[in-house]
Coordinates of C-alpha atoms and ligand atoms in Angstrom, one line a residue:
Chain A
X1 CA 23.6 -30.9 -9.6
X2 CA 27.2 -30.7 -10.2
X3 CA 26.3 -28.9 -13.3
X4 CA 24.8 -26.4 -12.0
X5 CA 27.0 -25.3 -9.0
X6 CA 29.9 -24.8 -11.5
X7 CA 29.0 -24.3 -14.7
X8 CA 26.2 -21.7 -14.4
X9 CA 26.9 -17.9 -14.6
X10 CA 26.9 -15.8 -11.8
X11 CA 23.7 -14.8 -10.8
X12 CA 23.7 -12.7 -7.7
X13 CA 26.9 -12.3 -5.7
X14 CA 27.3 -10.8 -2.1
X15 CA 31.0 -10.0 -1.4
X16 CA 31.6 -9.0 2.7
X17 CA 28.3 -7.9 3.3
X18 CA 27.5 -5.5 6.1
X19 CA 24.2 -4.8 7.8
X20 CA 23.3 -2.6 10.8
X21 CA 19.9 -1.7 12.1
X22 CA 21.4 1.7 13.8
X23 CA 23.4 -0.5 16.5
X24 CA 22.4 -3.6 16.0
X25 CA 24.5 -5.8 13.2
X26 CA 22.2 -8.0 11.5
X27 CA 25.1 -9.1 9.0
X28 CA 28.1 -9.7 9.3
X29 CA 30.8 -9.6 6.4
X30 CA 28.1 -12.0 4.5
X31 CA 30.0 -13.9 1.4
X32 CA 27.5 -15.7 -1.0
X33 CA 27.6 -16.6 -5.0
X34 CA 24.4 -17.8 -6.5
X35 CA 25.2 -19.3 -10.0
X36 CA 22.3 -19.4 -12.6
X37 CA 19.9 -22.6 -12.0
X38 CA 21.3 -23.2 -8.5
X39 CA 18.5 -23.5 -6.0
X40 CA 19.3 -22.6 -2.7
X41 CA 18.1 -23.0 0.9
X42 CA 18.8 -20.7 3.4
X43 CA 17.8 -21.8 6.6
X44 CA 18.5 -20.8 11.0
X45 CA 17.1 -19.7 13.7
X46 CA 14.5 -16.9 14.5
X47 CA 16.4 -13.4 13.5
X48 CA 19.4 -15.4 12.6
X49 CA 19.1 -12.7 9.7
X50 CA 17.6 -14.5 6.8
X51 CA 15.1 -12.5 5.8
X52 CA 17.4 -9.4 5.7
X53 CA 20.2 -11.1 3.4
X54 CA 17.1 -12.1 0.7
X55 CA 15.7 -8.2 1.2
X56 CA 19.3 -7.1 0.3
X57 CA 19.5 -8.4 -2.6
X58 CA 16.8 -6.9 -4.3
X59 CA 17.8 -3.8 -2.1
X60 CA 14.0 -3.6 0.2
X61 CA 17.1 -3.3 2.7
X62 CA 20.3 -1.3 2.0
X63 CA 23.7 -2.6 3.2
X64 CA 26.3 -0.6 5.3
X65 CA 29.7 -1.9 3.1
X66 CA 30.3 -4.4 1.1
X67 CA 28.8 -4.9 -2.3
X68 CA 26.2 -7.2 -3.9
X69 CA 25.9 -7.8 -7.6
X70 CA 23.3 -8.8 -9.2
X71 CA 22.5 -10.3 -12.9
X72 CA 25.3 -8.2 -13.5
X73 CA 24.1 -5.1 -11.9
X74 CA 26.1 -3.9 -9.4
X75 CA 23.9 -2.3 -6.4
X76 CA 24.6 0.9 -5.3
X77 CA 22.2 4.2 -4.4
X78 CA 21.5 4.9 -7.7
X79 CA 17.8 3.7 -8.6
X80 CA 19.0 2.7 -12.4
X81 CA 20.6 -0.1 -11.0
X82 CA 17.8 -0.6 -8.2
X83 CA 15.5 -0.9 -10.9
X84 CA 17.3 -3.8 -13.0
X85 CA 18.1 -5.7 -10.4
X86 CA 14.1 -5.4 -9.1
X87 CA 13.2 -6.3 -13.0
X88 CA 14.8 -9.4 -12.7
X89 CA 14.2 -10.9 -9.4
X90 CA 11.2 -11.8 -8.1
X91 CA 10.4 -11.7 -4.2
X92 CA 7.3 -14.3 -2.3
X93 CA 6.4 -13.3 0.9
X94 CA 5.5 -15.0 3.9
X95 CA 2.2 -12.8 4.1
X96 CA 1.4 -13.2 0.4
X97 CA 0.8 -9.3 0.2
X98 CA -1.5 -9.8 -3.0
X99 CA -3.1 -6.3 -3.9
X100 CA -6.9 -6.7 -1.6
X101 CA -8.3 -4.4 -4.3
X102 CA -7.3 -5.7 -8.3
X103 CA -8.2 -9.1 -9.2
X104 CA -5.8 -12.1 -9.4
X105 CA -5.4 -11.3 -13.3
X106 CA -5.2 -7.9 -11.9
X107 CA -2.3 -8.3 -9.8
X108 CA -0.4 -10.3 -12.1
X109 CA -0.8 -7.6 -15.1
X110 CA 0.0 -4.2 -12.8
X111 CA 4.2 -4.8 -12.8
X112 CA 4.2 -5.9 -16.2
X113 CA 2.3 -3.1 -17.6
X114 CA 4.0 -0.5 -15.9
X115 CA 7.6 -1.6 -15.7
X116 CA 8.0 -4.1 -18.6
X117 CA 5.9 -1.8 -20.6
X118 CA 3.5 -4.8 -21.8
X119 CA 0.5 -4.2 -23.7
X120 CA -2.9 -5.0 -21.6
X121 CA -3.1 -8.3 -24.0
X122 CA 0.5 -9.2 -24.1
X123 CA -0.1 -9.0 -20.0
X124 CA -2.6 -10.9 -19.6
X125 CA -1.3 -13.5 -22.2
X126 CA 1.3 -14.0 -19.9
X127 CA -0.3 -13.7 -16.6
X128 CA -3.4 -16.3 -17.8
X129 CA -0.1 -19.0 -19.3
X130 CA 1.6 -18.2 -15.6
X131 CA -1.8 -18.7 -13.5
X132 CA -2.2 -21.9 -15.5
X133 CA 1.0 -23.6 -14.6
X134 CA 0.2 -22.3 -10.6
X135 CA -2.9 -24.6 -11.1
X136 CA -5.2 -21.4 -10.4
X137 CA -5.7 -20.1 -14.1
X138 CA -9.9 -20.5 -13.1
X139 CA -9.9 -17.9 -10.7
X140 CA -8.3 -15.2 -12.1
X141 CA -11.3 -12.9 -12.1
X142 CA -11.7 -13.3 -8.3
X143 CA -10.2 -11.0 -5.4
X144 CA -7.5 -12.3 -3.2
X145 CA -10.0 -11.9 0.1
X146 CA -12.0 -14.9 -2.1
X147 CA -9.2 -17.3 -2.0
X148 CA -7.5 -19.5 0.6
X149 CA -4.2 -19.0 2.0
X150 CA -2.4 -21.1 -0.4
X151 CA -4.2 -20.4 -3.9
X152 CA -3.0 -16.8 -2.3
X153 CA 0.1 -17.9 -2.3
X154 CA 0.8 -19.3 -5.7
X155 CA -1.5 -16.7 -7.0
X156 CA 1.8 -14.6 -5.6
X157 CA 4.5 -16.8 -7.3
X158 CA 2.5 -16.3 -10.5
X159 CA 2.9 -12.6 -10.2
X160 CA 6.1 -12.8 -9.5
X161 CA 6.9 -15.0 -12.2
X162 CA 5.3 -12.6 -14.8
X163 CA 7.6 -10.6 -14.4
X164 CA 9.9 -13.0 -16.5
X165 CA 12.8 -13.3 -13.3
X166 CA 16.0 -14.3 -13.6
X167 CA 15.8 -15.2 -10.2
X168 CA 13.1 -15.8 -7.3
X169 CA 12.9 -15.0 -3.4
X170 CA 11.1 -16.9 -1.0
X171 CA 10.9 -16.0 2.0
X172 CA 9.6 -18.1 4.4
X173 CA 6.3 -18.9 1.8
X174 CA 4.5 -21.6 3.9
X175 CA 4.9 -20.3 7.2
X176 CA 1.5 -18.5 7.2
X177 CA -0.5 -21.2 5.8
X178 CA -2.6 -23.7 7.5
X179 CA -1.0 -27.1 7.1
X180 CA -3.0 -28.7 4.7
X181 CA -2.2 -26.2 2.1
X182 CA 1.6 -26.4 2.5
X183 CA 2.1 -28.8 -0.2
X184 CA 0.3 -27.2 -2.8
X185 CA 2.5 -23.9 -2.4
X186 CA 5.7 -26.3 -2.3
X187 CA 4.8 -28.4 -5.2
X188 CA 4.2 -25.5 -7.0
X189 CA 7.9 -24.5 -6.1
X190 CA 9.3 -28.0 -6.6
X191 CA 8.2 -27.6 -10.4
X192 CA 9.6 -23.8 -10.3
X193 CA 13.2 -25.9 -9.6
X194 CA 12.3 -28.6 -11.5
X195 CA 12.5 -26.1 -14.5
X196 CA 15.6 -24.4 -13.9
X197 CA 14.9 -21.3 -11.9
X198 CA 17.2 -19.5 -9.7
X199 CA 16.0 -20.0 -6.1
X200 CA 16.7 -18.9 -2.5
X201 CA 14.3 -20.2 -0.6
X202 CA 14.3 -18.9 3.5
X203 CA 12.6 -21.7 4.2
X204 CA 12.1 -24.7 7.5
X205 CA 10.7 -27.2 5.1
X206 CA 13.5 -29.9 5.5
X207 CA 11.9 -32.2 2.9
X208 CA 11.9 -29.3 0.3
X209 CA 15.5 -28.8 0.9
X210 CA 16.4 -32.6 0.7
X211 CA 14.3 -32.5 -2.2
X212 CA 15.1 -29.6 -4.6
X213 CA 18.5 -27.8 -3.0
X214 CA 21.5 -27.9 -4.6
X215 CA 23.0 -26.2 -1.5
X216 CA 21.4 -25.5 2.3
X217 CA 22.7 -22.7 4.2
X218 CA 22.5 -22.2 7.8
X219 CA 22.8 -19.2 9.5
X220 CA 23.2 -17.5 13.0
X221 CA 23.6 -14.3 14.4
X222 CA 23.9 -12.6 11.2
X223 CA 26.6 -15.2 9.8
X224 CA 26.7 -17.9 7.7
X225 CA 27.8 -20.4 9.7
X226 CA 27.3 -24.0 7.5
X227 CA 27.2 -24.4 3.7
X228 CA 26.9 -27.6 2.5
X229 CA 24.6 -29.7 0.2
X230 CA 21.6 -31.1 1.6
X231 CA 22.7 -34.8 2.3
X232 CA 26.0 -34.0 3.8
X233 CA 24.0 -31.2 5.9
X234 CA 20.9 -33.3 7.5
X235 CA 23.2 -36.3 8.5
X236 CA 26.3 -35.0 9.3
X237 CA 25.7 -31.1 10.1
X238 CA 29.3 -29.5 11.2
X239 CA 29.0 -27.3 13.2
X240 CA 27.4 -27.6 16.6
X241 CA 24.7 -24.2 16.3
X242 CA 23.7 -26.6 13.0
X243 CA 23.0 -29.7 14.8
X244 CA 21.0 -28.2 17.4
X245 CA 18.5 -25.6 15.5
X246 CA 18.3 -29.3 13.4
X247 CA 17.4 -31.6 16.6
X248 CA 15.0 -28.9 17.3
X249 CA 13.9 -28.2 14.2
X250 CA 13.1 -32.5 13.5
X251 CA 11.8 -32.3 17.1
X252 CA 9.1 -29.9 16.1
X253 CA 7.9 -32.2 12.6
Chain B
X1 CA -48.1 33.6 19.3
X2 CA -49.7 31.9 16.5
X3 CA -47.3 30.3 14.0
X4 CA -47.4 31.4 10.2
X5 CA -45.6 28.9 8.2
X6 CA -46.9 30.3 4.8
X7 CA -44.3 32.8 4.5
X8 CA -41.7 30.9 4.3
X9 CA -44.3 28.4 2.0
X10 CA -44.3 31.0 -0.1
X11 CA -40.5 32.2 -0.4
X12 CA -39.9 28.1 -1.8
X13 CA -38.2 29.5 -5.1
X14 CA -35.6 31.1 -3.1
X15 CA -35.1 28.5 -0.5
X16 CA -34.7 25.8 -3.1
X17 CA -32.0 28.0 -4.8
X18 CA -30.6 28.6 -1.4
X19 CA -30.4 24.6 -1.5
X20 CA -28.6 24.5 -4.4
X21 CA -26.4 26.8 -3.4
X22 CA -26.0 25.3 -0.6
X23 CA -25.0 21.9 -2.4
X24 CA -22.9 23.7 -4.6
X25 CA -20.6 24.8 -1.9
X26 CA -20.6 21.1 -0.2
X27 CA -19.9 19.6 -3.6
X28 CA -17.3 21.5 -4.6
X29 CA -15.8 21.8 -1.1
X30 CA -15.3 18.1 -1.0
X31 CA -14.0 17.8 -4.4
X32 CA -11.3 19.8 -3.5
X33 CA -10.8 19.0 0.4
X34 CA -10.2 15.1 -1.2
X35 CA -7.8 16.5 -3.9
X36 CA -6.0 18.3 -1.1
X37 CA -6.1 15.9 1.6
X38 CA -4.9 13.1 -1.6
X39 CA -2.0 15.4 -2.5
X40 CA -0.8 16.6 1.3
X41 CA -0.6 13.0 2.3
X42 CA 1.5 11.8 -0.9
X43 CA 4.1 14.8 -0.1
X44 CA 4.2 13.9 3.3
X45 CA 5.3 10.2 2.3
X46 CA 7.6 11.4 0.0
X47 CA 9.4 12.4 2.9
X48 CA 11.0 16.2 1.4
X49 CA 11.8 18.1 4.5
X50 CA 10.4 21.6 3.7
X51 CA 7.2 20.1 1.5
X52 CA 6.5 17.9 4.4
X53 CA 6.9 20.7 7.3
X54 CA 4.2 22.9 4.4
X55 CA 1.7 20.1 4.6
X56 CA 2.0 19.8 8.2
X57 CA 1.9 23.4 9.1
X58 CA -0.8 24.0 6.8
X59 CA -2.7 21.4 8.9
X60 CA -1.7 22.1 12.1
X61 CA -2.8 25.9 10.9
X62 CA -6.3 24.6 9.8
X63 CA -7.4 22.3 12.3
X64 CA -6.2 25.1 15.7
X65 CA -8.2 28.4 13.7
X66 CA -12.0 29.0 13.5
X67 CA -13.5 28.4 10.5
X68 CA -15.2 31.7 10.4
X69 CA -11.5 33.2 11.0
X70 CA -10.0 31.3 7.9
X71 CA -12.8 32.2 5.7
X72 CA -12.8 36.3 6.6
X73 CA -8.7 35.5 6.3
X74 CA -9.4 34.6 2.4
X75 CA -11.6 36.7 2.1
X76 CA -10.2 40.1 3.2
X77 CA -6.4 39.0 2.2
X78 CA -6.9 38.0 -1.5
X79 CA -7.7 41.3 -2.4
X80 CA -4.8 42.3 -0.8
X81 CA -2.5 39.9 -2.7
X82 CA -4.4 41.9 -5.9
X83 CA -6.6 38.4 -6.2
X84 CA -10.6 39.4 -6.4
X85 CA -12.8 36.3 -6.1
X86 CA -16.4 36.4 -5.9
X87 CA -17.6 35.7 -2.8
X88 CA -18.9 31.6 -3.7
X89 CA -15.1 30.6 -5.1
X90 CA -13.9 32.4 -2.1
X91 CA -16.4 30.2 0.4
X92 CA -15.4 26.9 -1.7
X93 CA -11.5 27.9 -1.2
X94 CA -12.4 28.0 2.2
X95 CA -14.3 25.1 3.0
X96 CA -11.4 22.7 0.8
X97 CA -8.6 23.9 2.5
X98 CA -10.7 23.9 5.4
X99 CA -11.7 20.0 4.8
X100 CA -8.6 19.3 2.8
X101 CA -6.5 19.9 6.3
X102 CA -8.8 17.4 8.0
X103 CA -9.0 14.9 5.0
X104 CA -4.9 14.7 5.4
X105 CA -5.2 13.6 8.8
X106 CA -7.9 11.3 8.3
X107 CA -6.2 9.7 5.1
X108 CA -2.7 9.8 6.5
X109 CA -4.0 7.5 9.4
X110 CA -5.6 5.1 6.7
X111 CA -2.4 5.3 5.0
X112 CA -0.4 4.1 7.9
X113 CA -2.7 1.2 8.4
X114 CA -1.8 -0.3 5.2
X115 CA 0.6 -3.1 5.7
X116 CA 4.2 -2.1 4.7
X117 CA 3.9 -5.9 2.9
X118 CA 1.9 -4.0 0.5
X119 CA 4.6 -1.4 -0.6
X120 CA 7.3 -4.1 -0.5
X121 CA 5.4 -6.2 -3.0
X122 CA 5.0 -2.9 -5.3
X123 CA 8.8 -2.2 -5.0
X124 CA 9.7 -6.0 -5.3
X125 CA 7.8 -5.9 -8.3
X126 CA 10.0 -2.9 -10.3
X127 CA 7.3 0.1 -9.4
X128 CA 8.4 3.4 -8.2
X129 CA 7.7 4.8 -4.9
X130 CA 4.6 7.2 -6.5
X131 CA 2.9 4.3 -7.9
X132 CA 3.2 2.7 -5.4
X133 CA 1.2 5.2 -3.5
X134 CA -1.1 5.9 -6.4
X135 CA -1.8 2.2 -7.8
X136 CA -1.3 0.1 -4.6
X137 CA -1.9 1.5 -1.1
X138 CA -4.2 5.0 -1.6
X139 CA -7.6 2.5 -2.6
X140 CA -7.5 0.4 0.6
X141 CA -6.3 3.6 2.6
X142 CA -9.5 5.5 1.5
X143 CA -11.5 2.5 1.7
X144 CA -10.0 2.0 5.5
X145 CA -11.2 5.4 6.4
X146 CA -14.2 5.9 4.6
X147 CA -16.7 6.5 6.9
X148 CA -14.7 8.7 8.9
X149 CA -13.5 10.9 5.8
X150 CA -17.7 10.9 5.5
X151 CA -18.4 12.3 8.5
X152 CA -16.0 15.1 8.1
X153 CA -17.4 15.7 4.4
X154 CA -20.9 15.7 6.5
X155 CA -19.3 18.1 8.7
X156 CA -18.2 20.2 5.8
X157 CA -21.8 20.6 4.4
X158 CA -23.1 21.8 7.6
X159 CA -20.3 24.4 7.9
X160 CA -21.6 25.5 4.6
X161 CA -24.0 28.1 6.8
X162 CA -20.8 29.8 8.1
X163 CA -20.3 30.9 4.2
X164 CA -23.3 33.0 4.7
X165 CA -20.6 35.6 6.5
X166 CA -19.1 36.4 3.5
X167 CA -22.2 37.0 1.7
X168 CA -21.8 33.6 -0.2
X169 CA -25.3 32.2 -1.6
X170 CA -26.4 29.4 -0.1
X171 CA -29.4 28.7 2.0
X172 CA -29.0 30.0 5.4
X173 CA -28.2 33.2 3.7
X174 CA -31.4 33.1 2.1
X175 CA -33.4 32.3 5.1
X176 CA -31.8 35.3 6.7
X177 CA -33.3 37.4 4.1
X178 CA -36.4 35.8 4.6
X179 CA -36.0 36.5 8.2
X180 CA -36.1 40.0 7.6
X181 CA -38.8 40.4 5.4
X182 CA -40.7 38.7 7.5
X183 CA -39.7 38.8 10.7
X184 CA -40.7 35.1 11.4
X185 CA -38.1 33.8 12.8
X186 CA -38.9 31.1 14.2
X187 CA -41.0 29.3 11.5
X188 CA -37.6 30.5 9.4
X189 CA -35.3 28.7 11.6
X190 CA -37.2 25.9 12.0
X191 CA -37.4 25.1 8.2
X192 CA -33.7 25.6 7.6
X193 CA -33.0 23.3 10.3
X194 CA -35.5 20.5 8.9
X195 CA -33.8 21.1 5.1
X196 CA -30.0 21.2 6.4
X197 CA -31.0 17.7 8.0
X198 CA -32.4 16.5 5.1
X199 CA -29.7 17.4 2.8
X200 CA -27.4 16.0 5.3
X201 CA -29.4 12.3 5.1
X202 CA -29.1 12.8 1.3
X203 CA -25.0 13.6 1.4
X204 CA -24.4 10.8 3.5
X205 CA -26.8 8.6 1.6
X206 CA -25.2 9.6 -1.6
X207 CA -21.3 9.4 0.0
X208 CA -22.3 5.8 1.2
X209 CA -23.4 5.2 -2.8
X210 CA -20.0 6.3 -3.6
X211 CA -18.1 4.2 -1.2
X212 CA -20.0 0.8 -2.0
X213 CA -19.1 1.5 -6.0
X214 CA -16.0 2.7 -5.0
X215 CA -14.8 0.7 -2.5
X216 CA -16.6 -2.9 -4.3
X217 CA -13.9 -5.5 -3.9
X218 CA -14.3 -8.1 -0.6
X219 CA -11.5 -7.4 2.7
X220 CA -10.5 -10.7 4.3
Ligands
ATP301 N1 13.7 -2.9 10.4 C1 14.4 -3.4 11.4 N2 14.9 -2.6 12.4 C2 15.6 -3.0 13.4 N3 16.0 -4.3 13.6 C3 15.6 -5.2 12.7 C4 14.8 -4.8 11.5 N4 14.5 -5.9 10.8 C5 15.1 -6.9 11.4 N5 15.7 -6.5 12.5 C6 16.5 -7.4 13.4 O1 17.5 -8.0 12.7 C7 17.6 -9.4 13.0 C8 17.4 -10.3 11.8 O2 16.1 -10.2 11.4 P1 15.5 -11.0 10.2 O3 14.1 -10.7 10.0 O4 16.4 -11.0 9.1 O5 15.6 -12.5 10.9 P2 15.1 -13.9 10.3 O6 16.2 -14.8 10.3 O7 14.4 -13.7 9.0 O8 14.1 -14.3 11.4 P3 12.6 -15.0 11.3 O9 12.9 -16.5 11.2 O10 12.0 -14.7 12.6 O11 11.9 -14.5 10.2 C9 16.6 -9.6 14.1 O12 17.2 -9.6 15.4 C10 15.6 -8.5 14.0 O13 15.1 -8.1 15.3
MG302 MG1 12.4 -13.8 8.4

């Protein structure tokens, strides 16, 4: 764990980040480094703004000042640099979003294909091998609407993954599912971290974060307001916004 | 008054190729209302100012003139414009911009009702805003809207008969002549009204083929 918080390269960096939706500042002067194998958790209360840091980075939201640099790519308007950084990170919904109308194999191939430039075997090489380690390799001839919530889901992380990231986004990946399925979607991720991805994970599964984060990061009103590592944030939480979204968060489990 | 249906019995040759003709014009009227009403709703999401305010005058245009306006419009201002078209391209211009205006409305409303979760996956994933249209959100649009975009292409063969104005061929241009040969115009009328509703159970029988091969993957 050490390790990885210093030793790893810079993977995506967010220097004074600034957000506005027209009036409304959704984040404020926004600092983060993400070093290569880190796995983060980035946790707070209900538009707190954690969905719109993740969307920033792979620029599904543009930022008002500050700069955010990604795998090396620095973000700006231009869509040459929009399009590495989107090569190399992969996003999971909350909603799963899988394509109603291709197949699972389907969905993987379409990115890969089309940006990557795969060949339709070299695709589906990849996307069979990826479905495989999601534990769904047997239903990739089905459509989405066949499967339950969370095949859906890892059905998404395979897609993603084909894509051969650098990095992943999660946000919020079990909050649609029916309970039961939680664990399969989070095992699933626990083995993603397990073998050495790049993670932030938006994310109110405390036991995943004790479990897999190198770092947890709470925030409120558009700020980062704790950063700590997982022990050091569940028992002794500093600040005082921390401790109560966590009483009420352990309230509700 | 004694009805004499053997008349028009006997002019079947040129009623069937009135049918045809007929089916021609609905064919190729959808063909090219769906290519329109595809196109006008992808430059509309491109969001380009002046393509954008084209599409939507060019609808707005459409859908507040009367058919039978728009096609003597084409009709008497090609020629003008030094284009000559004979009068069955002219009718199928007509009747797919006339369609096509209505297809953008119908398809840009199926459009919207695709979750934007949909285009953020394509973009997460590295595609481009035009394939994202094209590969990932037009299918379950069209699907969405199917049965409406149906009824207007249902619509579109029964405004077929309007081409009969311009002199086009197509069935109730025949009867017409039949009409006045004859002067039986009721047992005329009565016929074209029983073939127009068959060919309108076949067109929707045969759209509803399309959309079920189409359309053959399971919603939630
Ligand atoms: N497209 C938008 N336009 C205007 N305001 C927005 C938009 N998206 C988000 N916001 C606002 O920005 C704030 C942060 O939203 P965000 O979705 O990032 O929160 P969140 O922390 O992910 O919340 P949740 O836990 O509910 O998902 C919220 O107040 C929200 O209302
Ligand atoms: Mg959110």
């Amino acid at each position: 764990m050490e390790q990885s918080q210093q030793g790893g390269a810079r993977m995506i960096e967010m220097r004074k980040v600034e957000k506005w939706y027209g009036a409304f500042h959704a984040l404020k002067s926004v600092d983060l480094t993400v070093r290569q194998g880190e796995r983060i958790v980035l946790c707070g209360p209900s538009g707190s703004g954690k969905s719109t840091l993740i969307r920033c980075i792979n620029h599904l939201e543009t930022i008002q000042d500050g700069e955010i640099v990604v795998s090396g790519h620095r973000l700006n308007d231009s869509q040459k640099a929009v399009d590495a950084v989107r090569r190399e990170v992969g996003m999971v919904f909350q909603q799963f979003n899988l394509f109603p109308h291709k197949t699972v194999l389907e969905n993987c191939i379409l990115a890969p294909m089309r940006v990557r430039k795969l060949s339709r075997a070299d695709a589906e090489a990849t996307a069979r091998r990826y479905l495989d380690r999601v534990r769904i390799g047997n239903q990739a001839e089905k459509y989405p609407a066949q499967l339950s919530g969370g095949q859906q889901q890892r059905v998404a992380i395979a897609r993603a993954l084909c894509m051969e990231p650098k990095a992943m986004l999660f946000d919020e990946p079990t909050s649609a599912l029916d309970p039961e399925m939680v664990k399969e979607v989070l095992d699933t991720m626990i083995g993603l971290a397990r073998d050495g991805m790049t993670m932030i994970c938006v994310t109110h599964e405390m036991g995943f974060a004790r479990q897999v984060a190198d770092r947890v990061i709470f925030m409120a009103d558009g700020e980062i307001v704790e950063e700590n590592d997982p022990d050091t944030f569940f028992r002794n939480p500093q600040h005082e916004r921390s401790r109560a979204f966590l009483g009420e968060i352990l309230a509700h489990h | 008054m004694t009805l004499d249906f053997s008349v028009v019995a006997n002019a079947w040759p040129a009623l069937l190729s009135g049918v045809m003709g007929t089916m021609l014009l609905a064919a190729s009227g959808m063909a090219l209302a769906m290519i329109i009403g595809v196109l006008g709703v992808a430059i509309l999401r491109a969001q380009m100012r002046i393509p954008s305010f084209l599409v939507t005058a060019f609808v707005e245009i459409i859908r507040n003139t009367p058919f039978l306006v728009q096609i003597y419009f084409i009709f008497f201002a090609l020629p003008l414009a030094g284009i000559r078209l004979n009068p069955t391209i002219t009718a199928i211009l007509a009747l797919g911009l006339n369609g096509g205006a209505y297809a953008i409305e119908i398809i840009r409303g199926g459009v919207e009702s695709i979750s934007k979760g949909q285009t953020e996956a394509g973009l997460a994933l590295g595609l481009h805003r035009g394939e994202v249209f094209r590969l990932i959100v037009l299918k379950p649009a069209l699907k969405a809207i199917y049965p409406s975009l149906s009824s207007q292409f249902i619509l579109l063969t029964l405004t077929t008969a309007i081409c009969t104005s311009i002199s086009a061929y197509e069935l109730t241009s025949v009867g017409q002549r039949i009409e006045a040969e004859t002067f039986r115009s009721f047992e005329v009328y009565f016929t074209l009204t029983m073939i127009y509703l068959v060919i309108s159970l076949i067109t929707m029988w045969v759209l509803a083929a399309i959309g079920k091969r189409a359309f053959n993957y399971p919603d939630r």
